[in-house]
């Protein structure tokens, strides 16, 4: 990536002296923003453009060129790329559209340019992108109208976007908000260089402190995960606007950049684990960038609110608590200090109401802010201003800046008024003090700072238990050899390798054998059909419970076998499971699902209606730590049912934690041979009595092409 972002010289293929055209704009912006390197326009129509020698071909350039900028019709790109390769140019940005995003014909051309690039060991950004920026070196390799700015504000933000239009829209909004940007990388179709590689570059770059990214779908999941770990270790927040999470969104993403999007739930789960802050829209990502650029994180959750309106203070208190912040009442000693610098009819509690009068008085307002920021009772501060105009607005801005620059605690401003307060806005913007036009946006932004600070304090590189190589070889062998989902009994045999508490059970091949097993096991028992071809056993009439006599066993054996063959005449039936009947408890579901990009995720939720209708489940990437497992139990909406509610006893949560950890280790050792696992239900008994896995189905990755097997739940 260094040759892309730090080239000593660039060639503009098809450069034009008409600065209204795309190739003209690329040259115009490099000149306008004073690119530090050499510029080589290439176009046989001209001998000179803007005082620069214009070359008839790339081969005519005598000097070494690091980067080619190509914006010609798609059909011409392969030939031009070959010329660049022959010249020894190792990097190219292809702005042109008309490739894989347009259909089969364009896909063929994109495949051609890939082959040419590989032949010459060349790397490509694009095609169908809006280019790249390195503001500090004046490398403005883009034709976006955003570059019409007289000057670009540089700063610690880097932006990596799979969409050029969205990327430069965000860039423009950041500039409007006064947020400095140093790098922009748009990757378009990602014929070669991916957004993940762009992210890796900016995370490792010492100039970058905050990373923003727009993602439709990652292709290089493993490298992205390493980059996310590196960002976490370096304390560089990544703020992601991930789209393509809905059915319609996924279709749009596929046609827009010819990229496949992963599961929205899997991305959210992974982002949560890695401290990646997920934005919802363009306003959100700009708000969050403003909050993180100062580089100040709170040491705790306690927020102070200073306002000139009691109503706004209450609103901010409500919104702050929604984001997990605490609005503590100030100690009497601190209140006494505050009372000395606010009017007598103000309020020294939290929120602190300084009233509009204090804003007109000398240094009192600024003193109040500094008193609160110096206190060890608060970790951060929101200042909420309503109506203030002209010189007064400017004075308020200067007072806030003075207080903000004198503290390591986060201070952000909610100023809910129009452009009449512009003098104050400009002061805050120039000083880099985060400014929001609504209390809700301010509270959300500072809440994100708190969540990231909490993540950073707790961050540890995810590790799994030591690999049991004998067990790993066995489970991988079984999953590789199976061409279909495993039956319940075969699944449980593998679960037992991980010391997971499966039900005591045996497979009976005949009614007589079934009776003998039941008599030895003791009544009552459960009887189930055992077949890899019948996953939905209840639907097939293949389950019977509360079987209490030999006669019932014999009758049910014949009945279940008959129903199974009616349900699926081609089914391979191993026999009938005779299974211990587990006492009633709370039913939960535990599962694994392998995301093609982000790897395996573990799912946990309450069973029955909670999973089928309410979708009350949580996901986490594997491997799980014990802390992760406990948090999964806490994060479902029905967590109270596990702790005991309305006279019901608490269930054995430690037994559940052990199952989650065992399933996580199974996922780690299975690697990519596993597609999915559904353990449903697990009955959790009262505290101290453990839990039992009643049913399950394990699916190997070789069955990935069979949608019935890939998503069938055990019943």
XYZ file of C-alpha atoms in Angstrom:
715
model
C 0.000 0.000 0.000
C 2.911 2.372 0.539
C 3.479 2.734 -3.221
C -0.177 3.693 -3.625
C -0.255 6.192 -0.802
C 3.296 7.583 -0.955
C 4.323 7.546 -4.636
C 7.250 9.676 -5.820
C 5.633 10.091 -9.221
C 2.242 9.507 -10.883
C 1.239 9.070 -14.507
C -2.217 10.262 -15.574
C -3.255 8.137 -18.540
C -5.347 10.138 -21.003
C -4.686 13.415 -19.185
C -6.716 16.332 -20.485
C -6.257 20.094 -20.508
C -10.046 20.382 -20.187
C -10.391 20.550 -16.429
C -14.118 19.798 -16.642
C -13.449 16.216 -17.768
C -12.587 13.367 -15.393
C -8.950 13.120 -16.531
C -8.705 16.900 -16.495
C -10.003 17.033 -12.931
C -7.468 14.467 -11.739
C -4.637 16.642 -13.050
C -6.301 19.825 -11.832
C -6.581 18.588 -8.242
C -3.007 17.302 -8.092
C -1.829 20.760 -9.169
C -4.342 22.671 -7.035
C -3.361 20.881 -3.834
C 0.371 20.893 -4.629
C 1.284 17.222 -4.945
C 4.846 16.785 -3.672
C 5.931 14.270 -6.316
C 6.335 14.311 -10.088
C 3.315 14.390 -12.413
C 3.501 12.737 -15.838
C 0.491 13.508 -18.075
C 0.104 10.917 -20.851
C -1.836 11.802 -24.005
C -0.556 11.846 -27.598
C -2.841 14.828 -28.346
C -0.744 17.259 -26.299
C 2.897 18.180 -25.919
C 2.320 20.181 -22.750
C -0.443 20.738 -20.198
C -0.205 23.515 -17.601
C 3.555 23.715 -18.079
C 4.035 19.957 -17.651
C 5.537 17.828 -20.402
C 2.819 15.562 -21.802
C 4.005 12.177 -23.020
C 2.689 10.279 -26.034
C 2.719 6.987 -24.108
C 3.689 5.568 -20.760
C 6.764 4.025 -22.355
C 7.974 7.490 -23.413
C 8.475 8.543 -19.788
C 12.183 8.221 -18.977
C 11.834 8.371 -15.195
C 10.536 5.662 -12.867
C 6.793 5.977 -12.142
C 5.277 4.478 -8.986
C 1.568 4.922 -9.722
C -0.663 5.052 -12.790
C -4.049 6.790 -12.650
C -6.397 5.337 -15.279
C -9.796 6.786 -16.229
C -10.627 5.570 -19.731
C -13.390 3.344 -21.123
C -13.390 -0.196 -19.708
C -12.488 -1.782 -23.052
C -9.235 0.247 -23.253
C -8.070 -0.542 -19.737
C -6.454 -3.978 -20.409
C -4.178 -2.548 -23.128
C -3.196 0.446 -21.026
C -2.521 -1.777 -18.037
C -0.241 -3.941 -20.161
C 1.692 -0.833 -21.258
C 2.062 0.185 -17.594
C 3.330 -3.278 -16.714
C 5.909 -3.161 -19.518
C 7.085 0.221 -18.193
C 7.599 -1.297 -14.745
C 4.790 0.575 -12.999
C 3.754 -1.582 -10.040
C 0.604 0.226 -8.900
C -2.518 1.458 -10.690
C -5.760 3.120 -9.641
C -8.544 2.362 -12.121
C -11.395 4.862 -11.895
C -13.288 3.469 -14.903
C -16.630 1.693 -14.497
C -18.128 -0.978 -16.729
C -16.607 -4.041 -15.114
C -18.013 -6.833 -12.898
C -20.612 -4.484 -11.409
C -22.379 -4.362 -14.800
C -22.736 -8.094 -15.478
C -21.106 -10.975 -17.361
C -19.407 -8.936 -20.113
C -17.857 -6.533 -17.645
C -16.788 -9.435 -15.453
C -14.738 -10.870 -18.336
C -12.867 -7.569 -18.741
C -12.234 -7.452 -14.978
C -10.819 -10.976 -15.115
C -8.537 -9.867 -17.982
C -7.083 -6.973 -16.000
C -6.495 -9.302 -13.061
C -4.488 -11.656 -15.281
C -2.431 -8.778 -16.676
C -1.757 -7.434 -13.194
C -0.604 -10.861 -12.019
C 1.613 -11.228 -15.097
C 3.448 -8.000 -14.266
C 3.229 -8.365 -10.460
C 1.179 -5.185 -10.356
C -1.364 -4.207 -7.690
C -4.648 -2.504 -8.593
C -7.137 -0.349 -6.687
C -10.571 -0.441 -8.335
C -11.944 -0.537 -10.922
C -15.098 1.528 -10.437
C -13.646 3.637 -7.624
C -13.212 7.346 -6.904
C -9.555 7.141 -6.006
C -7.316 7.830 -3.039
C -5.979 10.766 -1.037
C -2.869 11.411 1.015
C -3.560 14.979 2.098
C -0.184 15.557 3.762
C 1.671 14.914 0.472
C -0.922 16.545 -1.769
C -1.701 13.223 -3.460
C -5.264 14.039 -4.518
C -5.793 11.105 -6.878
C -9.509 11.592 -7.423
C -11.949 13.405 -9.663
C -14.539 13.934 -6.899
C -15.971 17.451 -6.794
C -15.132 17.423 -3.075
C -11.621 18.411 -4.167
C -12.867 21.825 -5.326
C -12.180 23.006 -1.770
C -9.629 25.821 -1.657
C -7.766 23.900 1.015
C -8.161 20.536 2.680
C -7.983 20.265 6.447
C -5.532 17.527 7.342
C -5.899 15.607 10.567
C -5.703 12.240 12.295
C -8.709 10.613 10.565
C -8.349 7.951 7.857
C -11.306 6.861 5.737
C -11.556 3.551 3.864
C -14.671 3.020 1.757
C -15.807 0.339 -0.672
C -18.025 2.961 -2.316
C -16.324 5.965 -3.870
C -19.463 8.110 -3.769
C -20.105 7.377 -0.096
C -16.424 7.733 0.767
C -16.109 11.217 -0.670
C -19.533 12.234 0.650
C -18.231 11.386 4.127
C -14.971 13.185 3.409
C -16.881 16.331 2.466
C -19.079 16.123 5.586
C -15.995 15.684 7.764
C -14.429 18.799 6.249
C -17.669 20.725 6.846
C -17.628 19.609 10.479
C -14.031 20.768 10.865
C -12.649 17.228 11.197
C -9.223 16.862 9.605
C -8.584 13.894 7.303
C -5.226 12.646 6.075
C -6.053 9.480 4.108
C -8.956 8.382 1.944
C -8.961 5.009 0.174
C -11.905 3.912 -1.987
C -11.712 0.364 -3.346
C -14.716 -0.013 -5.684
C -14.986 -3.488 -7.205
C -11.909 -4.750 -5.362
C -10.549 -6.685 -8.328
C -7.319 -6.809 -6.325
C -6.737 -4.506 -3.348
C -9.474 -4.837 -0.732
C -10.856 -2.538 1.923
C -9.184 -4.836 4.440
C -5.762 -4.005 2.989
C -6.591 -0.314 3.090
C -7.586 -0.636 6.726
C -4.377 -2.515 7.540
C -2.337 0.340 6.047
C -4.063 3.146 7.947
C -4.096 1.218 11.249
C -0.310 0.784 11.054
C 0.260 4.402 9.980
C 1.506 6.602 12.807
C -0.416 9.634 11.478
C -3.749 7.856 11.941
C -5.593 8.034 15.267
C -9.209 7.368 14.207
C -10.353 5.069 11.374
C -13.679 5.376 9.554
C -14.893 2.745 7.129
C -17.882 2.140 4.867
C -18.309 -1.582 4.193
C -20.697 -3.523 2.000
C -19.028 -6.914 2.399
C -15.519 -8.071 3.248
C -13.715 -10.678 1.176
C -10.579 -11.106 3.269
C -12.028 -11.960 6.647
C -8.863 -13.367 8.233
C -6.719 -10.335 7.392
C -9.511 -8.022 8.535
C -9.616 -9.827 11.874
C -5.857 -9.386 12.301
C -6.221 -5.687 11.492
C -9.036 -5.334 14.029
C -6.822 -6.952 16.681
C -3.972 -4.618 15.774
C -6.274 -1.588 16.063
C -7.473 -2.800 19.469
C -3.894 -3.263 20.670
C -2.919 0.195 19.391
C -6.004 1.869 20.878
C -7.122 3.187 17.491
C -10.925 3.196 17.297
C -12.544 1.908 14.109
C -15.952 3.423 13.328
C -17.797 1.329 10.744
C -20.832 2.081 8.609
C -21.743 -1.473 7.566
C -24.549 -1.796 5.021
C -26.133 -4.697 3.176
C -27.594 -6.198 6.359
C -31.174 -6.475 5.060
C -32.391 -8.726 2.229
C -32.916 -5.745 -0.090
C -29.636 -4.209 1.045
C -27.733 -7.396 0.217
C -29.170 -7.453 -3.311
C -28.231 -3.812 -3.843
C -24.695 -4.379 -2.604
C -24.178 -7.296 -4.962
C -25.119 -5.224 -7.996
C -23.259 -2.110 -6.835
C -19.781 -3.514 -6.259
C -20.132 -7.146 -7.331
C -19.423 -8.066 -3.705
C -21.168 -10.606 -1.545
C -22.177 -9.397 1.886
C -21.950 -11.488 5.017
C -24.491 -11.881 7.751
C -25.404 -8.581 9.413
C -25.696 -10.341 12.751
C -22.236 -11.873 12.362
C -20.712 -8.464 11.626
C -22.439 -6.871 14.602
C -21.292 -9.684 16.865
C -17.704 -9.402 15.666
C -17.710 -5.596 15.856
C -18.993 -5.727 19.445
C -16.265 -8.162 20.450
C -13.492 -6.101 18.844
C -14.629 -2.683 20.056
C -15.522 -1.548 16.531
C -18.116 1.199 16.844
C -20.999 0.658 14.428
C -22.556 3.784 12.907
C -26.091 3.789 11.513
C -25.826 6.506 8.864
C -23.661 9.341 7.584
C -24.645 11.763 10.387
C -23.778 9.092 12.919
C -20.301 8.424 11.543
C -19.469 12.156 11.456
C -20.762 12.623 15.021
C -18.648 9.733 16.259
C -15.554 10.933 14.417
C -15.843 14.343 16.086
C -16.061 12.724 19.509
C -13.016 10.485 19.028
C -10.632 12.911 17.281
C -9.569 14.757 20.482
C -8.279 11.416 21.782
C -9.739 11.829 25.263
C -11.485 8.852 26.861
C -13.396 8.836 30.157
C -12.046 6.823 33.081
C -15.545 5.856 34.189
C -19.255 6.282 33.451
C -19.964 9.441 35.502
C -21.086 12.371 33.405
C -21.570 15.979 34.410
C -24.149 18.087 32.589
C -23.935 21.876 32.451
C -26.875 23.707 30.937
C -28.605 27.054 30.804
C -31.997 25.311 30.660
C -33.416 22.929 33.239
C -35.486 21.169 30.565
C -32.475 20.480 28.354
C -30.621 19.191 31.412
C -33.365 16.641 32.116
C -33.397 15.597 28.465
C -29.638 15.064 28.508
C -29.820 13.111 31.755
C -32.413 10.765 30.254
C -30.451 10.227 27.042
C -27.157 9.758 28.915
C -28.561 6.983 31.092
C -29.922 5.252 27.972
C -26.310 4.975 26.772
C -25.105 3.437 30.023
C -23.805 6.634 31.638
C -24.349 7.687 35.240
C -25.551 11.167 36.201
C -24.420 11.305 39.846
C -25.570 13.858 42.366
C -22.625 16.059 43.273
C -21.267 16.066 46.797
C -22.232 18.976 49.019
C -18.628 20.227 48.944
C -18.566 20.311 45.144
C -21.996 21.928 44.999
C -20.752 24.650 47.333
C -17.848 25.411 44.979
C -20.243 25.600 42.030
C -22.672 27.915 43.879
C -19.889 30.483 44.226
C -19.743 30.992 40.453
C -23.380 30.689 39.344
C -26.367 32.954 40.082
C -28.241 32.334 43.318
C -31.282 31.074 41.396
C -29.195 28.531 39.479
C -28.904 24.848 40.415
C -25.616 23.324 41.620
C -26.790 19.738 41.474
C -26.226 17.536 38.434
C -27.394 18.645 35.849
C -25.896 22.020 36.785
C -28.121 24.877 35.620
C -25.900 27.953 35.266
C -28.831 29.982 33.815
C -28.530 32.344 30.858
C -27.448 35.178 33.169
C -24.106 33.603 34.095
C -23.083 33.401 30.441
C -23.012 37.216 30.331
C -20.902 37.545 33.457
C -17.101 37.703 33.221
C -15.340 34.436 34.035
C -18.029 32.695 36.101
C -19.225 30.279 33.399
C -15.676 29.225 32.522
C -14.838 28.834 36.219
C -17.838 26.547 36.669
C -16.679 24.306 33.843
C -13.159 24.104 35.238
C -14.396 23.283 38.741
C -16.428 20.368 37.434
C -13.664 19.095 35.170
C -11.135 19.208 38.006
C -13.387 17.170 40.314
C -12.731 13.477 40.845
C -16.527 13.000 41.037
C -16.964 13.225 37.250
C -15.351 11.469 34.281
C -16.701 13.619 31.416
C -18.776 16.708 30.711
C -21.547 17.772 28.342
C -22.186 21.492 27.995
C -25.644 22.314 26.609
C -26.215 25.795 25.191
C -29.486 27.011 23.736
C -29.948 30.586 22.499
C -26.840 32.756 22.262
C -25.870 34.977 19.329
C -23.144 37.200 17.980
C -20.421 38.293 20.400
C -22.004 36.393 23.286
C -21.887 33.178 21.267
C -18.238 33.809 20.479
C -17.452 34.427 24.176
C -19.231 31.205 25.197
C -17.244 29.322 22.565
C -13.957 30.757 23.830
C -14.820 29.907 27.458
C -15.644 26.318 26.516
C -12.446 25.963 24.456
C -10.343 27.257 27.345
C -11.879 24.680 29.678
C -11.691 21.839 27.121
C -8.030 22.399 26.255
C -7.095 22.414 29.940
C -8.359 18.908 30.740
C -7.792 15.284 29.733
C -11.470 14.536 30.305
C -13.844 14.472 27.331
C -15.919 17.621 26.923
C -18.539 17.885 24.208
C -21.088 20.567 23.397
C -24.774 20.394 22.522
C -25.746 23.744 20.987
C -29.347 23.614 19.802
C -29.752 26.750 17.745
C -29.326 27.858 14.134
C -26.637 29.896 12.403
C -27.267 32.915 14.642
C -24.667 31.290 16.921
C -22.133 30.784 14.107
C -19.385 32.852 15.800
C -19.476 30.381 18.690
C -19.664 27.375 16.371
C -16.593 28.555 14.469
C -14.538 28.930 17.650
C -15.408 25.396 18.785
C -14.824 23.913 15.326
C -11.417 25.569 14.950
C -10.348 24.221 18.348
C -11.624 20.713 17.629
C -14.211 20.689 20.422
C -16.984 18.199 19.441
C -20.178 20.112 18.654
C -23.703 18.706 18.146
C -26.974 20.411 17.329
C -29.102 18.138 19.507
C -28.829 16.745 23.048
C -29.569 13.204 21.846
C -26.684 13.214 19.375
C -24.328 14.615 21.979
C -25.307 11.946 24.514
C -24.902 9.161 21.956
C -21.437 10.379 20.973
C -20.112 10.636 24.514
C -21.744 7.282 25.314
C -19.667 5.776 22.488
C -16.522 7.195 24.102
C -17.459 5.473 27.358
C -18.140 2.133 25.671
C -14.861 2.227 23.773
C -12.944 3.208 26.917
C -14.502 0.248 28.744
C -13.575 -2.055 25.866
C -10.007 -0.746 25.797
C -9.501 -1.326 29.530
C -10.776 -4.909 29.281
C -9.203 -5.824 25.928
C -7.243 -9.064 25.688
C -6.270 -10.971 22.564
C -8.834 -13.793 22.158
C -7.329 -17.181 22.992
C -8.778 -20.674 23.062
C -7.875 -23.625 25.241
C -4.995 -25.821 24.178
C -5.880 -27.934 21.138
C -6.489 -31.626 21.844
C -4.956 -33.026 18.667
C -6.441 -36.527 18.992
C -9.927 -35.098 19.495
C -9.403 -32.553 16.726
C -8.355 -35.231 14.241
C -11.411 -37.330 15.083
C -14.010 -34.565 14.732
C -12.469 -33.235 11.518
C -12.351 -36.721 10.037
C -16.024 -37.351 10.820
C -17.102 -33.977 9.394
C -14.998 -34.388 6.248
C -16.292 -37.888 5.566
C -19.960 -37.053 6.142
C -21.873 -35.951 3.055
C -24.903 -34.951 5.126
C -25.947 -33.746 8.550
C -25.104 -36.124 11.368
C -27.921 -37.870 13.183
C -28.753 -36.897 16.742
C -26.880 -39.850 18.224
C -23.794 -39.330 16.024
C -23.818 -35.639 16.961
C -23.976 -36.455 20.658
C -21.081 -38.887 20.361
C -18.923 -35.996 19.174
C -20.286 -33.672 21.860
C -19.239 -36.234 24.458
C -15.628 -35.808 23.289
C -15.876 -32.313 24.787
C -17.383 -33.624 28.050
C -20.698 -32.002 27.246
C -23.668 -33.377 29.234
C -25.675 -35.306 26.652
C -28.588 -37.518 27.599
C -27.974 -41.172 28.401
C -29.273 -43.064 25.360
C -28.894 -46.136 23.166
C -29.948 -46.976 19.600
C -32.344 -49.905 19.286
C -32.560 -51.750 15.980
C -35.671 -53.775 16.922
C -38.680 -53.548 19.201
C -37.268 -56.312 21.380
C -33.957 -54.492 21.760
C -35.835 -51.303 22.569
C -37.751 -53.010 25.386
C -34.568 -54.501 26.826
C -32.828 -51.105 26.834
C -35.819 -49.348 28.413
C -36.157 -52.002 31.113
C -32.486 -51.644 31.987
C -32.555 -47.831 31.864
C -35.742 -47.499 33.916
C -38.986 -45.738 33.097
C -40.128 -43.257 31.955
C -38.100 -42.952 28.731
C -38.156 -40.888 25.559
C -38.150 -42.533 22.126
C -36.908 -40.763 18.970
C -36.205 -41.719 15.404
C -32.462 -41.545 14.662
C -31.825 -40.578 11.041
C -29.526 -38.091 9.306
C -32.301 -37.649 6.735
C -35.010 -36.671 9.235
C -33.889 -33.545 11.068
C -37.382 -32.353 11.985
C -38.308 -35.356 14.112
C -41.415 -33.840 15.706
C -42.794 -32.894 12.299
C -42.276 -36.490 11.149
C -44.062 -37.920 14.190
C -40.744 -39.348 15.309
C -40.777 -38.416 19.017
C -42.624 -39.986 21.947
C -42.230 -38.981 25.603
C -43.348 -40.358 28.965
C -43.119 -43.962 27.790
C -43.732 -45.991 30.950
C -44.041 -49.690 30.054
C -42.607 -52.414 27.856
C -45.867 -52.624 25.900
C -45.727 -48.886 25.148
C -42.108 -49.208 24.026
C -42.955 -51.992 21.596
C -45.993 -50.177 20.195
C -44.187 -46.844 19.822
C -41.154 -48.449 18.189
C -43.244 -49.814 15.323
C -45.323 -46.640 15.098
C -42.288 -44.280 14.908
C -40.530 -46.457 12.314
C -43.647 -46.498 10.151
C -44.155 -42.730 10.420
C -40.516 -42.076 9.540
C -40.743 -44.064 6.325
C -43.986 -42.325 5.380
C -42.373 -38.930 6.032
C -39.295 -39.764 3.958
C -39.375 -43.130 2.141
C -35.686 -42.747 1.149
C -34.503 -41.970 4.660
C -31.668 -43.957 6.163
C -32.976 -44.914 9.614
C -30.343 -46.051 12.113
C -32.967 -47.185 14.597
C -34.892 -45.704 17.516
C -33.156 -43.840 20.306
C -34.166 -44.936 23.801
C -33.297 -41.945 25.909
C -33.489 -40.974 29.552
C -36.329 -38.566 30.315
C -34.951 -35.387 31.853
C -36.946 -33.511 34.545
C -38.524 -30.185 33.510
C -36.313 -27.091 33.530
C -35.642 -23.994 31.462
C -35.031 -24.827 27.806
C -32.278 -22.993 25.908
C -30.707 -23.279 22.477
C -26.979 -23.201 21.732
C -25.626 -23.209 18.213
C -22.673 -22.584 15.937
C -22.805 -21.048 12.489
C -19.812 -20.503 10.253
C -19.865 -17.130 8.517
C -17.959 -17.316 5.209
C -16.039 -14.122 6.012
C -15.806 -13.732 9.779
C -15.594 -17.383 10.801
C -17.646 -19.268 13.353
C -20.087 -17.561 15.704
C -21.689 -19.127 18.752
C -25.373 -18.474 19.459
C -27.234 -18.651 22.746
C -30.883 -18.012 23.578
C -33.922 -19.267 25.402
C -35.770 -22.060 23.615
C -39.366 -22.392 22.464
C -41.227 -19.196 21.637
C -38.259 -17.053 22.661
C -36.127 -18.268 19.768
C -38.884 -19.034 17.254
C -40.945 -15.857 17.594
C -39.046 -13.322 19.677
C -35.591 -14.146 18.252
C -34.137 -13.608 21.700
C -30.610 -14.776 20.962
C -27.084 -13.378 21.225
C -24.072 -14.119 19.026
C -20.368 -14.016 19.796
C -17.345 -14.999 17.721
C -15.321 -17.965 18.929
C -13.200 -18.560 20.903
C -15.176 -17.588 23.996
C -13.608 -16.585 27.270
C -15.383 -17.430 30.509
C -16.270 -13.741 30.794
C -17.780 -13.864 27.288
C -19.883 -16.893 28.222
C -21.261 -15.230 31.363
C -22.054 -12.079 29.371
C -24.031 -14.101 26.817
C -26.301 -15.293 29.621
C -26.781 -11.712 30.780
C -27.367 -10.193 27.346
C -30.529 -12.045 26.303
C -33.775 -10.209 27.018
C -35.059 -13.170 29.016
C -32.043 -13.276 31.347
C -34.339 -12.948 34.373
C -35.725 -16.432 33.666
C -32.260 -17.871 34.257
C -31.849 -15.983 37.532
C -35.249 -16.971 38.880
C -38.398 -14.905 38.648
C -41.936 -14.993 40.129
C -41.156 -17.782 42.532
C -39.168 -19.870 40.072
C -35.735 -20.947 41.281
C -32.533 -19.839 39.582
C -31.114 -22.330 37.091
C -27.591 -23.744 36.987
C -25.875 -20.957 35.057
C -22.395 -22.371 35.668
C -23.438 -25.565 33.893
C -24.538 -23.449 30.927
C -21.229 -21.576 30.927
C -19.336 -24.884 30.770
C -21.461 -26.018 27.811
C -20.810 -22.736 25.981
C -17.063 -23.065 26.557
C -17.103 -26.683 25.384
C -19.033 -25.799 22.229
C -16.607 -22.933 21.588
C -13.667 -25.308 21.801
C -15.415 -27.717 19.431
C -15.710 -24.871 16.926
C -12.032 -23.983 17.291
C -10.882 -27.576 16.798
C -13.291 -28.225 13.905
C -11.913 -25.217 12.014
C -13.460 -24.936 8.547
C -14.766 -28.525 8.473
C -17.828 -27.368 10.452
C -20.730 -25.483 8.911
C -23.241 -25.449 11.762
C -24.282 -27.001 15.039
C -27.711 -26.746 16.655
C -28.167 -28.000 20.203
C -31.872 -27.595 20.809
C -33.068 -27.927 23.424
C -30.720 -27.913 26.364
C -32.685 -28.332 29.564
C -31.129 -26.370 32.419
C -32.044 -27.619 35.876
C -32.105 -25.741 39.166
C -28.865 -24.332 40.516
C -26.390 -27.075 41.343
C -28.231 -29.774 39.344
C -26.572 -29.190 35.974
C -28.023 -29.280 32.472
C -28.724 -31.886 29.803
C -28.425 -31.691 26.015
C -31.635 -33.286 24.732
C -31.099 -33.015 20.983
C -28.625 -31.770 18.414
C -27.502 -31.841 14.806
C -23.977 -31.205 13.537
C -23.411 -30.257 9.891
C -20.072 -30.497 8.115
C -18.869 -27.897 5.634
C -19.093 -30.416 2.797
C -22.897 -30.036 2.994
C -22.705 -26.277 2.471
C -24.454 -26.490 -0.871
C -27.545 -28.121 0.690
C -29.683 -25.326 2.205
C -31.957 -27.841 3.954
C -29.061 -29.293 5.897
C -27.302 -26.011 6.438
C -30.101 -24.370 8.401
C -32.156 -27.237 9.778
C -32.760 -26.977 13.520
C -32.752 -30.081 15.636
C -36.156 -30.931 17.030
